[in-house]
Amino acid sequence: MLISYLVPLVLLLMLIAASIRILPEYKRGVVFFLGRFQAVKGPGLFIIIPGIQKMEVVDLRVITMDVPEQDVISQDNVTVKVNAVLYFRVVDPEKAIIQVEHFVSATSQLAQTTLRSVLGKHDLDEMLSERDRLNDDIQEIIDASAESWGIKVANVEIKHVDLDDSMIRAIARQAEAERERRAKVIHAEGELQASQKLLEAANVMSGNPTSLQLRYLQTMSDMSNKNASTIVVPLPIDLVEAFKSMTGAGAGGNDKGNP
């Protein structure tokens, strides 16, 4: 007699235990009643009728996903291997379950195709120097596509852009040539500035003979301080012109005195 009451009681307790669901704060339960969407429940304790109701649990925390390494052909026909990391979370559990099958896998595939598509529109220099802008472009495209799945993409970061050895050597040669070009440009600009300053100094001295004489004396003083076996004495141009005029005048007088 006791067993006849005990068996239904045990079955009732097992049914209640199977019906009780407890979800933490960061999870939600998408409940279906006879196959049709009923509600999103949680967090906390609630009851699910086994066999009639079914629940899919969705984690609302940010998911960190490694985007596998992708072969990308840049706009300047350079083949590189690029991988990235994607941060996203579910903001609408109903859409994440109903609108797409396995939303994590779908988001991963979307990130891979978007990474190849976006980077393929840029050349190698932009991939290496403008990562922030490329990260923003990839994030915006993935976020817009995954919005219908109830997913919000928080951030995308390109981790590595790997080149083969031949391309690394070519970039090194290009960088060396660029450094040489800049050195020559700087040297030429220095020569130009020096010539301009010399021209300005010459114009000042030509207008003031005293400054020219002082410069001449300073040059002689600098040369006398050096231990050299040969000393070249510079002559001012006006002194040379005076000698030439005197020589010309003397030669002219002699020509007039000769028959």
XYZ file of N, CA and C in Angstrom:
777
model
N 0.835 -1.211 0.000
C 0.000 0.000 0.000
C 0.865 1.256 0.000
N 1.925 1.214 0.799
C 2.836 2.351 0.883
C 3.558 2.569 -0.437
N 3.878 1.444 -1.107
C 4.602 1.564 -2.387
C 3.737 2.232 -3.422
N 2.447 1.974 -3.416
C 1.561 2.586 -4.404
C 1.521 4.109 -4.272
N 1.736 4.637 -3.056
C 1.810 6.090 -2.878
C 3.226 6.640 -3.104
N 4.211 5.810 -2.825
C 5.595 6.263 -2.921
C 6.046 6.448 -4.357
N 5.625 5.561 -5.245
C 6.068 5.642 -6.648
C 5.575 6.929 -7.301
N 4.282 7.280 -7.209
C 3.874 8.561 -7.813
C 4.578 9.770 -7.197
N 4.868 9.687 -5.880
C 5.546 10.805 -5.235
C 6.970 10.970 -5.775
N 7.643 9.853 -5.954
C 9.008 9.913 -6.501
C 8.990 10.450 -7.918
N 8.021 9.985 -8.724
C 7.916 10.477 -10.107
C 7.627 11.969 -10.135
N 6.752 12.413 -9.194
C 6.439 13.841 -9.131
C 7.678 14.658 -8.762
N 8.458 14.163 -7.793
C 9.682 14.880 -7.404
C 10.691 14.920 -8.548
N 10.807 13.816 -9.298
C 11.726 13.789 -10.437
C 11.272 14.759 -11.518
N 9.957 14.868 -11.717
C 9.435 15.798 -12.720
C 9.707 17.242 -12.311
N 9.524 17.533 -11.024
C 9.789 18.896 -10.536
C 11.276 19.233 -10.659
N 12.123 18.250 -10.319
C 13.566 18.487 -10.416
C 13.992 18.722 -11.859
N 13.378 17.987 -12.794
C 13.722 18.165 -14.209
C 13.154 19.458 -14.758
N 12.156 20.027 -14.109
C 11.524 21.249 -14.608
C 12.213 22.506 -14.111
N 12.925 22.402 -13.039
C 13.551 23.592 -12.443
C 14.811 23.957 -13.235
N 14.913 25.227 -13.601
C 16.090 25.745 -14.287
C 16.591 26.981 -13.541
N 17.890 27.066 -13.405
C 18.519 28.228 -12.776
C 19.607 28.733 -13.703
N 19.513 30.005 -14.079
C 20.498 30.617 -14.975
C 21.200 31.764 -14.257
N 22.512 31.890 -14.423
C 23.236 33.020 -13.813
C 22.945 34.328 -14.547
N 23.484 35.404 -14.031
C 23.198 36.739 -14.559
C 23.620 36.900 -16.009
N 24.684 36.230 -16.439
C 25.234 36.442 -17.781
C 24.674 35.468 -18.827
N 23.615 34.720 -18.477
C 23.016 33.794 -19.434
C 21.508 34.020 -19.541
N 20.979 33.670 -20.716
C 19.540 33.738 -20.955
C 19.084 32.432 -21.604
N 17.808 32.103 -21.368
C 17.235 30.893 -21.950
C 16.161 31.237 -22.961
N 16.327 30.774 -24.192
C 15.318 30.965 -25.245
C 14.389 29.749 -25.197
N 13.140 29.984 -24.824
C 12.196 28.899 -24.561
C 11.263 28.732 -25.762
N 11.077 27.451 -26.166
C 10.152 27.103 -27.249
C 9.049 26.230 -26.659
N 7.803 26.533 -27.029
C 6.642 25.757 -26.577
C 6.082 25.007 -27.777
N 6.237 23.667 -27.739
C 5.824 22.807 -28.853
C 6.440 23.293 -30.185
N 7.711 23.688 -30.126
C 8.437 24.077 -31.334
C 8.333 25.542 -31.706
N 7.430 26.283 -31.045
C 7.275 27.703 -31.361
C 7.932 28.547 -30.276
N 8.523 29.678 -30.711
C 9.177 30.557 -29.749
C 8.149 31.089 -28.756
N 8.519 31.017 -27.457
C 7.617 31.466 -26.418
C 8.146 32.702 -25.701
N 9.385 32.636 -25.185
C 9.912 33.750 -24.409
C 11.400 33.556 -24.186
N 12.012 34.663 -23.736
C 13.412 34.623 -23.287
C 13.381 34.762 -21.768
N 13.903 33.761 -21.084
C 13.818 33.734 -19.624
C 15.213 33.809 -19.000
N 15.216 34.277 -17.756
C 16.449 34.372 -16.997
C 16.814 35.826 -16.766
N 17.728 36.090 -15.852
C 18.401 35.083 -15.015
C 17.541 34.683 -13.812
N 18.040 33.710 -13.062
C 17.323 33.263 -11.872
C 16.673 31.896 -12.061
N 15.619 31.657 -11.256
C 14.950 30.355 -11.249
C 13.632 30.443 -11.989
N 13.342 29.425 -12.810
C 12.059 29.330 -13.502
C 11.794 27.869 -13.833
N 10.572 27.591 -14.312
C 10.106 26.223 -14.536
C 9.959 25.972 -16.039
N 10.464 24.826 -16.484
C 10.316 24.360 -17.863
C 9.614 23.003 -17.812
N 8.543 22.851 -18.605
C 7.815 21.585 -18.625
C 8.515 20.623 -19.573
N 9.084 19.547 -19.069
C 9.801 18.607 -19.941
C 8.864 17.982 -20.972
N 9.393 17.828 -22.206
C 8.618 17.218 -23.274
C 7.740 18.197 -24.017
N 7.361 19.285 -23.378
C 6.496 20.281 -24.017
C 7.289 21.546 -24.345
N 8.113 21.929 -23.398
C 8.949 23.103 -23.597
C 10.418 22.680 -23.763
N 11.127 23.471 -24.588
C 12.555 23.237 -24.809
C 13.295 24.564 -24.673
N 14.480 24.526 -24.103
C 15.211 25.766 -23.865
C 16.626 25.693 -24.453
N 17.027 26.772 -25.148
C 18.391 26.959 -25.644
C 19.051 28.058 -24.811
N 20.192 27.760 -24.224
C 20.899 28.706 -23.354
C 21.904 29.503 -24.169
N 21.898 30.832 -23.967
C 22.792 31.743 -24.688
C 23.606 32.523 -23.674
N 24.936 32.600 -23.916
C 25.848 33.356 -23.056
C 25.935 34.789 -23.576
N 25.720 35.761 -22.691
C 25.727 37.170 -23.085
C 27.085 37.847 -22.907
N 28.080 37.133 -22.410
C 29.385 37.743 -22.211
C 30.116 37.927 -23.546
N 31.123 38.799 -23.512
C 31.918 39.049 -24.709
C 32.715 37.797 -25.041
N 32.638 37.393 -26.298
C 33.353 36.207 -26.784
C 34.593 36.660 -27.530
N 35.728 36.086 -27.170
C 36.993 36.376 -27.854
C 37.275 35.258 -28.846
N 37.361 35.601 -30.112
C 37.525 34.605 -31.164
C 38.782 34.902 -31.982
N 39.622 33.910 -32.157
C 40.774 34.021 -33.036
C 40.331 33.730 -34.470
N 40.557 34.697 -35.341
C 40.265 34.496 -36.765
C 41.447 33.749 -37.366
N 41.227 32.568 -37.947
C 42.348 31.784 -38.487
C 43.145 32.562 -39.531
N 44.398 32.153 -39.719
C 45.294 32.821 -40.669
C 44.731 32.732 -42.079
N 44.707 33.873 -42.760
C 44.125 33.963 -44.095
C 45.196 34.396 -45.100
N 45.155 33.788 -46.290
C 46.019 34.217 -47.387
C 45.343 35.377 -48.108
N 46.005 36.521 -48.101
C 45.447 37.746 -48.674
C 46.370 38.238 -49.777
N 45.795 38.575 -50.919
C 46.543 39.191 -52.018
C 46.226 40.676 -52.002
N 47.230 41.480 -51.725
C 47.032 42.925 -51.607
C 46.794 43.548 -52.969
N 46.462 44.823 -52.960
C 46.172 45.533 -54.207
C 47.409 45.639 -55.094
N 48.607 45.628 -54.500
C 49.834 45.660 -55.296
C 50.398 44.260 -55.528
N 49.510 43.230 -55.476
C 49.836 41.848 -55.847
C 50.923 41.235 -54.953
N 50.831 41.481 -53.664
C 51.720 40.860 -52.691
C 50.897 39.889 -51.846
N 51.361 38.638 -51.751
C 50.648 37.627 -50.976
C 51.162 37.625 -49.539
N 50.263 37.821 -48.591
C 50.616 37.848 -47.173
C 49.658 36.945 -46.410
N 50.085 36.559 -45.226
C 49.250 35.767 -44.329
C 48.861 36.659 -43.149
N 47.558 36.785 -42.918
C 47.045 37.710 -41.912
C 46.109 36.955 -40.978
N 46.261 37.177 -39.686
C 45.281 36.679 -38.723
C 44.853 37.813 -37.813
N 43.733 37.611 -37.142
C 43.155 38.686 -36.334
C 42.422 38.090 -35.143
N 41.948 38.959 -34.263
C 41.134 38.554 -33.124
C 39.860 39.387 -33.142
N 38.739 38.725 -32.836
C 37.422 39.350 -32.916
C 36.753 39.287 -31.547
N 36.162 40.426 -31.134
C 35.437 40.508 -29.865
C 33.964 40.823 -30.176
N 33.057 39.942 -29.745
C 31.641 40.165 -29.999
C 30.823 39.558 -28.869
N 29.546 39.954 -28.824
C 28.640 39.411 -27.811
C 27.222 39.384 -28.370
N 26.393 38.573 -27.743
C 24.996 38.456 -28.138
C 24.182 39.507 -27.404
N 23.441 40.320 -28.157
C 22.577 41.335 -27.558
C 21.102 40.974 -27.694
N 20.774 40.047 -28.575
C 19.388 39.604 -28.759
C 19.389 38.073 -28.830
N 19.167 37.375 -27.710
C 19.222 35.911 -27.709
C 18.219 35.265 -28.671
N 17.059 35.883 -28.837
C 16.048 35.306 -29.735
C 16.586 35.233 -31.168
N 17.147 36.315 -31.684
C 17.681 36.313 -33.042
C 18.884 35.388 -33.165
N 19.730 35.342 -32.136
C 20.924 34.512 -32.201
C 20.591 33.035 -32.335
N 19.434 32.627 -31.829
C 19.034 31.226 -31.917
C 18.178 30.961 -33.150
N 17.283 31.894 -33.466
C 16.307 31.644 -34.534
C 16.836 32.032 -35.906
N 17.539 33.141 -35.996
C 17.923 33.682 -37.304
C 19.126 32.989 -37.933
N 19.955 32.321 -37.162
C 21.164 31.713 -37.708
C 21.470 30.431 -36.947
N 22.026 29.458 -37.667
C 22.425 28.199 -37.039
C 23.871 28.314 -36.572
N 24.102 28.052 -35.293
C 25.441 28.127 -34.706
C 26.057 29.509 -34.969
N 25.578 30.486 -34.214
C 25.982 31.877 -34.462
C 27.483 32.103 -34.279
N 28.133 31.316 -33.434
C 29.582 31.474 -33.246
C 30.326 31.080 -34.517
N 29.957 29.942 -35.085
C 30.600 29.504 -36.325
C 30.288 30.453 -37.468
N 29.056 30.939 -37.541
C 28.687 31.871 -38.607
C 29.475 33.174 -38.498
N 29.650 33.662 -37.272
C 30.425 34.890 -37.087
C 31.883 34.683 -37.462
N 32.424 33.520 -37.174
C 33.807 33.218 -37.551
C 33.984 33.215 -39.065
N 33.072 32.581 -39.769
C 33.161 32.554 -41.237
C 33.005 33.957 -41.825
N 32.102 34.747 -41.250
C 31.912 36.117 -41.715
C 33.177 36.944 -41.496
N 33.830 36.754 -40.357
C 35.060 37.497 -40.075
C 36.166 37.120 -41.048
N 36.282 35.861 -41.398
C 37.338 35.427 -42.321
C 37.146 36.027 -43.714
N 35.931 35.953 -44.231
C 35.682 36.489 -45.574
C 35.826 38.011 -45.602
N 35.379 38.668 -44.546
C 35.503 40.131 -44.491
C 36.965 40.548 -44.399
N 37.762 39.804 -43.632
C 39.185 40.118 -43.509
C 39.871 40.049 -44.873
N 39.600 39.008 -45.643
C 40.215 38.886 -46.972
C 39.706 39.974 -47.905
N 38.429 40.268 -47.834
C 37.847 41.246 -48.750
C 38.376 42.650 -48.505
N 38.435 43.068 -47.240
C 38.855 44.433 -46.915
C 40.347 44.626 -47.177
N 41.165 43.701 -46.711
C 42.606 43.851 -46.880
C 43.023 43.732 -48.344
N 42.262 42.993 -49.139
C 42.592 42.870 -50.552
C 42.422 44.161 -51.325
N 41.734 45.140 -50.751
C 41.540 46.427 -51.410
C 42.651 47.432 -51.083
N 43.636 47.030 -50.285
C 44.698 47.937 -49.869
C 46.046 47.335 -50.238
N 47.044 48.210 -50.379
C 48.386 47.725 -50.683
C 49.116 47.368 -49.395
N 50.314 46.815 -49.553
C 51.054 46.290 -48.408
C 51.424 47.381 -47.421
N 51.815 48.545 -47.915
C 52.216 49.630 -47.018
C 51.076 50.033 -46.088
N 49.848 50.057 -46.606
C 48.699 50.412 -45.772
C 48.421 49.329 -44.729
N 48.623 48.053 -45.092
C 48.424 46.973 -44.113
C 49.384 47.102 -42.946
N 50.604 47.562 -43.224
C 51.620 47.633 -42.191
C 51.553 48.917 -41.366
N 51.091 50.003 -41.977
C 51.157 51.304 -41.309
C 49.803 51.854 -40.869
N 48.701 51.334 -41.389
C 47.381 51.897 -41.089
C 46.451 50.831 -40.521
N 46.927 50.108 -39.536
C 46.126 49.016 -38.977
C 44.881 49.524 -38.260
N 44.992 50.654 -37.594
C 43.832 51.171 -36.853
C 42.659 51.446 -37.795
N 42.954 52.070 -38.923
C 41.881 52.366 -39.871
C 41.304 51.082 -40.470
N 42.157 50.106 -40.779
C 41.676 48.839 -41.316
C 40.861 48.077 -40.278
N 41.286 48.120 -39.006
C 40.499 47.474 -37.950
C 39.099 48.061 -37.868
N 39.002 49.385 -37.954
C 37.686 50.030 -37.893
C 36.822 49.641 -39.088
N 37.417 49.582 -40.282
C 36.646 49.202 -41.473
C 36.108 47.781 -41.354
N 36.957 46.852 -40.905
C 36.522 45.455 -40.764
C 35.442 45.341 -39.699
N 35.615 46.049 -38.591
C 34.630 45.987 -37.505
C 33.268 46.496 -37.957
N 33.242 47.585 -38.700
C 31.975 48.147 -39.168
C 31.251 47.191 -40.108
N 31.987 46.551 -41.008
C 31.355 45.641 -41.975
C 30.794 44.401 -41.274
N 31.587 43.800 -40.380
C 31.103 42.607 -39.677
C 29.920 42.951 -38.783
N 29.986 44.088 -38.112
C 28.904 44.490 -37.211
C 27.606 44.702 -37.979
N 27.693 45.337 -39.147
C 26.485 45.569 -39.940
C 25.877 44.260 -40.433
N 26.723 43.296 -40.803
C 26.215 42.015 -41.307
C 25.657 41.139 -40.196
N 26.276 41.186 -38.996
C 25.846 40.323 -37.901
C 24.725 40.927 -37.065
N 24.329 42.159 -37.373
C 23.263 42.794 -36.588
C 21.954 42.027 -36.681
N 21.663 41.459 -37.847
C 20.414 40.706 -38.009
C 20.437 39.395 -37.234
N 21.590 38.975 -36.760
C 21.695 37.768 -35.941
C 21.640 38.088 -34.452
N 21.441 39.360 -34.095
C 21.421 39.745 -32.690
C 22.793 39.791 -32.069
N 23.821 40.054 -32.878
C 25.205 40.054 -32.415
C 25.790 41.442 -32.585
N 26.531 41.898 -31.584
C 27.224 43.180 -31.616
C 28.727 42.926 -31.606
N 29.401 43.399 -32.650
C 30.857 43.258 -32.741
C 31.492 44.455 -32.052
N 32.228 44.199 -30.982
C 32.825 45.289 -30.197
C 34.118 45.786 -30.805
N 34.959 44.861 -31.297
C 36.273 45.291 -31.784
C 36.882 44.196 -32.638
N 37.744 44.613 -33.556
C 38.537 43.699 -34.386
C 39.972 44.203 -34.377
N 40.926 43.316 -34.155
C 42.334 43.687 -34.124
C 43.131 42.747 -35.027
N 43.852 43.321 -35.991
C 44.770 42.534 -36.808
C 45.997 42.212 -35.972
N 46.324 40.924 -35.842
C 47.421 40.518 -34.972
C 48.754 40.462 -35.717
N 48.796 39.748 -36.834
C 50.058 39.558 -37.545
C 49.829 39.688 -39.049
N 50.826 40.296 -39.703
C 50.889 40.325 -41.165
C 52.231 39.700 -41.530
N 52.211 38.429 -41.935
C 53.438 37.678 -42.184
C 53.801 37.728 -43.664
N 55.092 37.989 -43.932
C 55.625 38.050 -45.287
C 56.637 36.935 -45.476
N 56.837 36.520 -46.730
C 57.890 35.544 -46.994
C 59.249 36.239 -46.996
N 60.319 35.435 -47.004
C 61.679 35.974 -46.862
C 62.052 36.894 -48.015
N 61.648 36.546 -49.229
C 62.007 37.383 -50.385
C 61.368 38.759 -50.285
N 60.135 38.818 -49.799
C 59.468 40.108 -49.661
C 60.092 40.925 -48.536
N 60.528 40.254 -47.466
C 61.194 40.974 -46.383
C 62.491 41.605 -46.874
N 63.251 40.862 -47.692
C 64.490 41.418 -48.243
C 64.201 42.579 -49.187
N 63.142 42.452 -49.982
C 62.788 43.542 -50.892
C 62.391 44.800 -50.129
N 61.640 44.637 -49.036
C 61.243 45.792 -48.223
C 62.471 46.423 -47.570
N 63.428 45.580 -47.142
C 64.658 46.123 -46.539
C 65.444 46.940 -47.559
N 65.533 46.443 -48.802
C 66.237 47.208 -49.836
C 65.503 48.504 -50.144
N 64.189 48.451 -50.172
C 63.402 49.655 -50.426
C 63.608 50.683 -49.313
N 63.631 50.207 -48.060
C 63.843 51.128 -46.933
C 65.237 51.751 -46.998
N 66.259 50.940 -47.377
C 67.606 51.479 -47.488
C 67.688 52.533 -48.590
N 67.052 52.245 -49.739
C 67.045 53.228 -50.829
C 66.331 54.511 -50.411
N 65.266 54.373 -49.632
C 64.540 55.553 -49.164
C 65.399 56.375 -48.212
N 66.165 55.711 -47.345
C 67.056 56.447 -46.440
C 68.148 57.178 -47.208
N 68.702 56.536 -48.242
C 69.718 57.197 -49.054
C 69.131 58.399 -49.783
N 67.909 58.246 -50.295
C 67.273 59.368 -50.982
C 67.080 60.550 -50.038
N 66.614 60.267 -48.830
C 66.409 61.347 -47.869
C 67.729 62.010 -47.489
N 68.801 61.209 -47.349
C 70.098 61.783 -47.013
C 70.587 62.715 -48.119
N 70.403 62.313 -49.371
C 70.825 63.166 -50.483
C 69.995 64.444 -50.538
N 68.700 64.329 -50.296
C 67.841 65.516 -50.300
C 68.251 66.477 -49.193
N 68.512 65.934 -48.007
C 68.925 66.792 -46.886
C 70.261 67.459 -47.195
N 71.203 66.691 -47.797
C 72.496 67.265 -48.146
C 72.334 68.379 -49.178
N 71.478 68.139 -50.188
C 71.254 69.162 -51.208
C 70.603 70.407 -50.609
N 69.646 70.214 -49.706
C 69.019 71.363 -49.062
C 70.039 72.142 -48.226
N 70.965 71.426 -47.568
C 72.001 72.105 -46.810
C 72.936 72.916 -47.698
N 73.296 72.343 -48.864
C 74.136 73.076 -49.812
C 73.418 74.329 -50.313
N 72.118 74.190 -50.573
C 71.356 75.342 -51.051
C 71.306 76.444 -49.996
N 71.037 76.078 -48.764
C 70.987 77.078 -47.698
C 72.355 77.724 -47.480
N 73.420 76.908 -47.560
C 74.764 77.469 -47.380
C 75.107 78.450 -48.497
N 74.740 78.097 -49.742
C 75.023 79.006 -50.847
C 74.238 80.309 -50.720
N 73.008 80.218 -50.226
C 72.209 81.427 -50.025
C 72.840 82.316 -48.959
N 73.323 81.707 -47.868
C 73.964 82.495 -46.821
C 75.266 83.119 -47.315
N 76.040 82.368 -48.129
C 77.274 82.923 -48.673
C 76.987 84.099 -49.601
N 75.898 83.942 -50.388
C 75.527 85.040 -51.277
C 75.124 86.269 -50.474
N 74.376 86.091 -49.412
C 73.999 87.226 -48.574
C 75.233 87.872 -47.944
N 76.202 87.033 -47.473
C 77.418 87.581 -46.885
C 78.235 88.355 -47.912
N 78.295 87.828 -49.143
C 79.038 88.530 -50.196
C 78.400 89.870 -50.517
N 77.088 89.902 -50.528
C 76.399 91.166 -50.809
C 76.656 92.182 -49.705
N 76.692 91.732 -48.466
C 76.963 92.648 -47.346
C 78.388 93.181 -47.421
N 79.332 92.285 -47.681
C 80.731 92.712 -47.737
C 81.017 93.627 -48.922
N 80.365 93.361 -50.060
C 80.585 94.206 -51.229
C 80.099 95.634 -50.992
N 79.125 95.788 -50.140
C 78.624 97.120 -49.845
C 79.379 97.819 -48.734
N 80.272 97.101 -48.049
C 81.023 97.678 -46.941
C 82.466 97.189 -47.028
N 83.374 97.978 -47.649
C 84.774 97.537 -47.807
C 85.468 97.253 -46.479
N 85.070 97.923 -45.411
C 85.712 97.693 -44.112
C 85.490 96.259 -43.634
N 84.280 95.746 -43.809
C 83.996 94.371 -43.410
C 84.805 93.381 -44.222
N 85.027 93.685 -45.504
C 85.848 92.815 -46.334
C 87.293 92.795 -45.843
N 87.807 93.968 -45.437
C 89.168 94.035 -44.917
C 89.291 93.274 -43.593
N 88.278 93.383 -42.728
C 88.293 92.643 -41.472
C 88.275 91.134 -41.712
N 87.509 90.724 -42.687
C 87.462 89.296 -43.024
C 88.812 88.812 -43.531
N 89.463 89.642 -44.301
C 90.787 89.304 -44.821
C 91.789 89.140 -43.674
N 91.782 90.077 -42.723
C 92.680 89.991 -41.581
C 92.389 88.764 -40.710
N 91.106 88.427 -40.552
C 90.750 87.245 -39.774
C 91.256 85.977 -40.439
N 91.147 85.911 -41.751
C 91.653 84.748 -42.486
C 93.151 84.607 -42.314
N 93.895 85.742 -42.396
C 95.335 85.698 -42.199
C 95.677 85.222 -40.787
N 94.914 85.676 -39.788
C 95.155 85.253 -38.408
C 94.919 83.764 -38.234
N 93.865 83.229 -38.858
C 93.579 81.797 -38.758
C 94.679 80.964 -39.404
N 95.209 81.447 -40.517
C 96.259 80.698 -41.208
C 97.566 80.723 -40.437
N 97.843 81.805 -39.721
C 99.097 81.895 -38.972
C 99.112 80.977 -37.769
N 97.944 80.562 -37.278
C 97.874 79.679 -36.116
C 98.099 78.218 -36.468
N 98.138 77.882 -37.736
C 98.292 76.502 -38.174
C 99.755 76.213 -38.487
N 100.188 74.995 -38.122
C 101.558 74.567 -38.395
C 101.613 73.979 -39.794
N 101.785 74.811 -40.774
C 101.837 74.370 -42.160
C 103.122 74.860 -42.799
N 103.676 74.048 -43.690
C 104.913 74.422 -44.374
C 104.668 75.392 -45.511
N 103.458 75.391 -46.027
C 103.111 76.275 -47.143
C 101.941 77.145 -46.737
N 102.054 78.430 -46.951
C 100.987 79.372 -46.624
C 100.600 80.100 -47.893
N 99.360 80.028 -48.217
C 98.826 80.741 -49.371
C 98.207 82.030 -48.876
N 98.723 83.158 -49.384
C 98.237 84.461 -48.954
C 97.175 84.925 -49.922
N 95.929 85.078 -49.491
C 94.886 85.565 -50.399
C 95.007 87.069 -50.609
N 94.796 87.496 -51.812
C 94.821 88.917 -52.151
C 93.411 89.399 -52.427
N 93.055 90.516 -51.880
C 91.727 91.046 -52.181
C 91.570 91.328 -53.673
N 90.360 91.210 -54.144
C 90.088 91.414 -55.565
C 90.369 92.855 -55.967
N 90.040 93.823 -55.100
C 90.261 95.218 -55.476
C 91.740 95.552 -55.592
N 92.576 94.861 -54.777
C 94.017 95.070 -54.891
C 94.551 94.528 -56.203
N 94.033 93.364 -56.603
C 94.447 92.794 -57.884
C 94.023 93.702 -59.030
N 92.828 94.255 -58.945
C 92.352 95.156 -59.989
C 93.208 96.415 -60.049
N 93.670 96.898 -58.890
C 94.535 98.093 -58.883
C 95.853 97.820 -59.588
N 96.449 96.636 -59.307
C 97.694 96.280 -59.985
C 97.492 96.162 -61.490
N 96.371 95.590 -61.896
C 96.111 95.433 -63.321
C 95.971 96.783 -64.003
N 95.287 97.722 -63.318
C 95.123 99.047 -63.923
C 96.448 99.781 -64.016
N 97.287 99.633 -62.980
C 98.593 100.293 -63.029
C 99.475 99.687 -64.114
N 99.433 98.379 -64.273
C 100.227 97.718 -65.312
C 99.762 98.133 -66.686
N 98.440 98.238 -66.839
C 97.895 98.661 -68.131
C 98.267 100.090 -68.445
N 98.277 100.958 -67.450
C 98.621 102.364 -67.671
C 100.090 102.502 -68.052
N 100.962 101.713 -67.365
C 102.375 101.786 -67.687
C 102.669 101.277 -69.082
N 102.006 100.217 -69.449
C 102.225 99.686 -70.794
C 101.741 100.656 -71.838
N 100.660 101.379 -71.581
C 100.123 102.368 -72.542
C 101.071 103.514 -72.716
N 101.734 104.012 -71.605
C 102.690 105.113 -71.690
C 103.921 104.755 -72.504
N 104.423 103.516 -72.318
C 105.589 103.089 -73.071
C 105.305 103.014 -74.547
N 104.086 102.585 -74.892
C 103.719 102.487 -76.311
C 103.677 103.852 -76.939
N 103.225 104.882 -76.168
C 103.164 106.240 -76.746
C 104.532 106.848 -76.911
N 105.529 106.466 -76.046
C 106.863 107.034 -76.147
C 107.670 106.407 -77.257
N 107.340 105.203 -77.678
C 108.080 104.551 -78.758
C 107.667 105.124 -80.100
N 108.702 105.278 -81.051
C 108.349 105.781 -82.366
C 107.575 104.720 -83.136
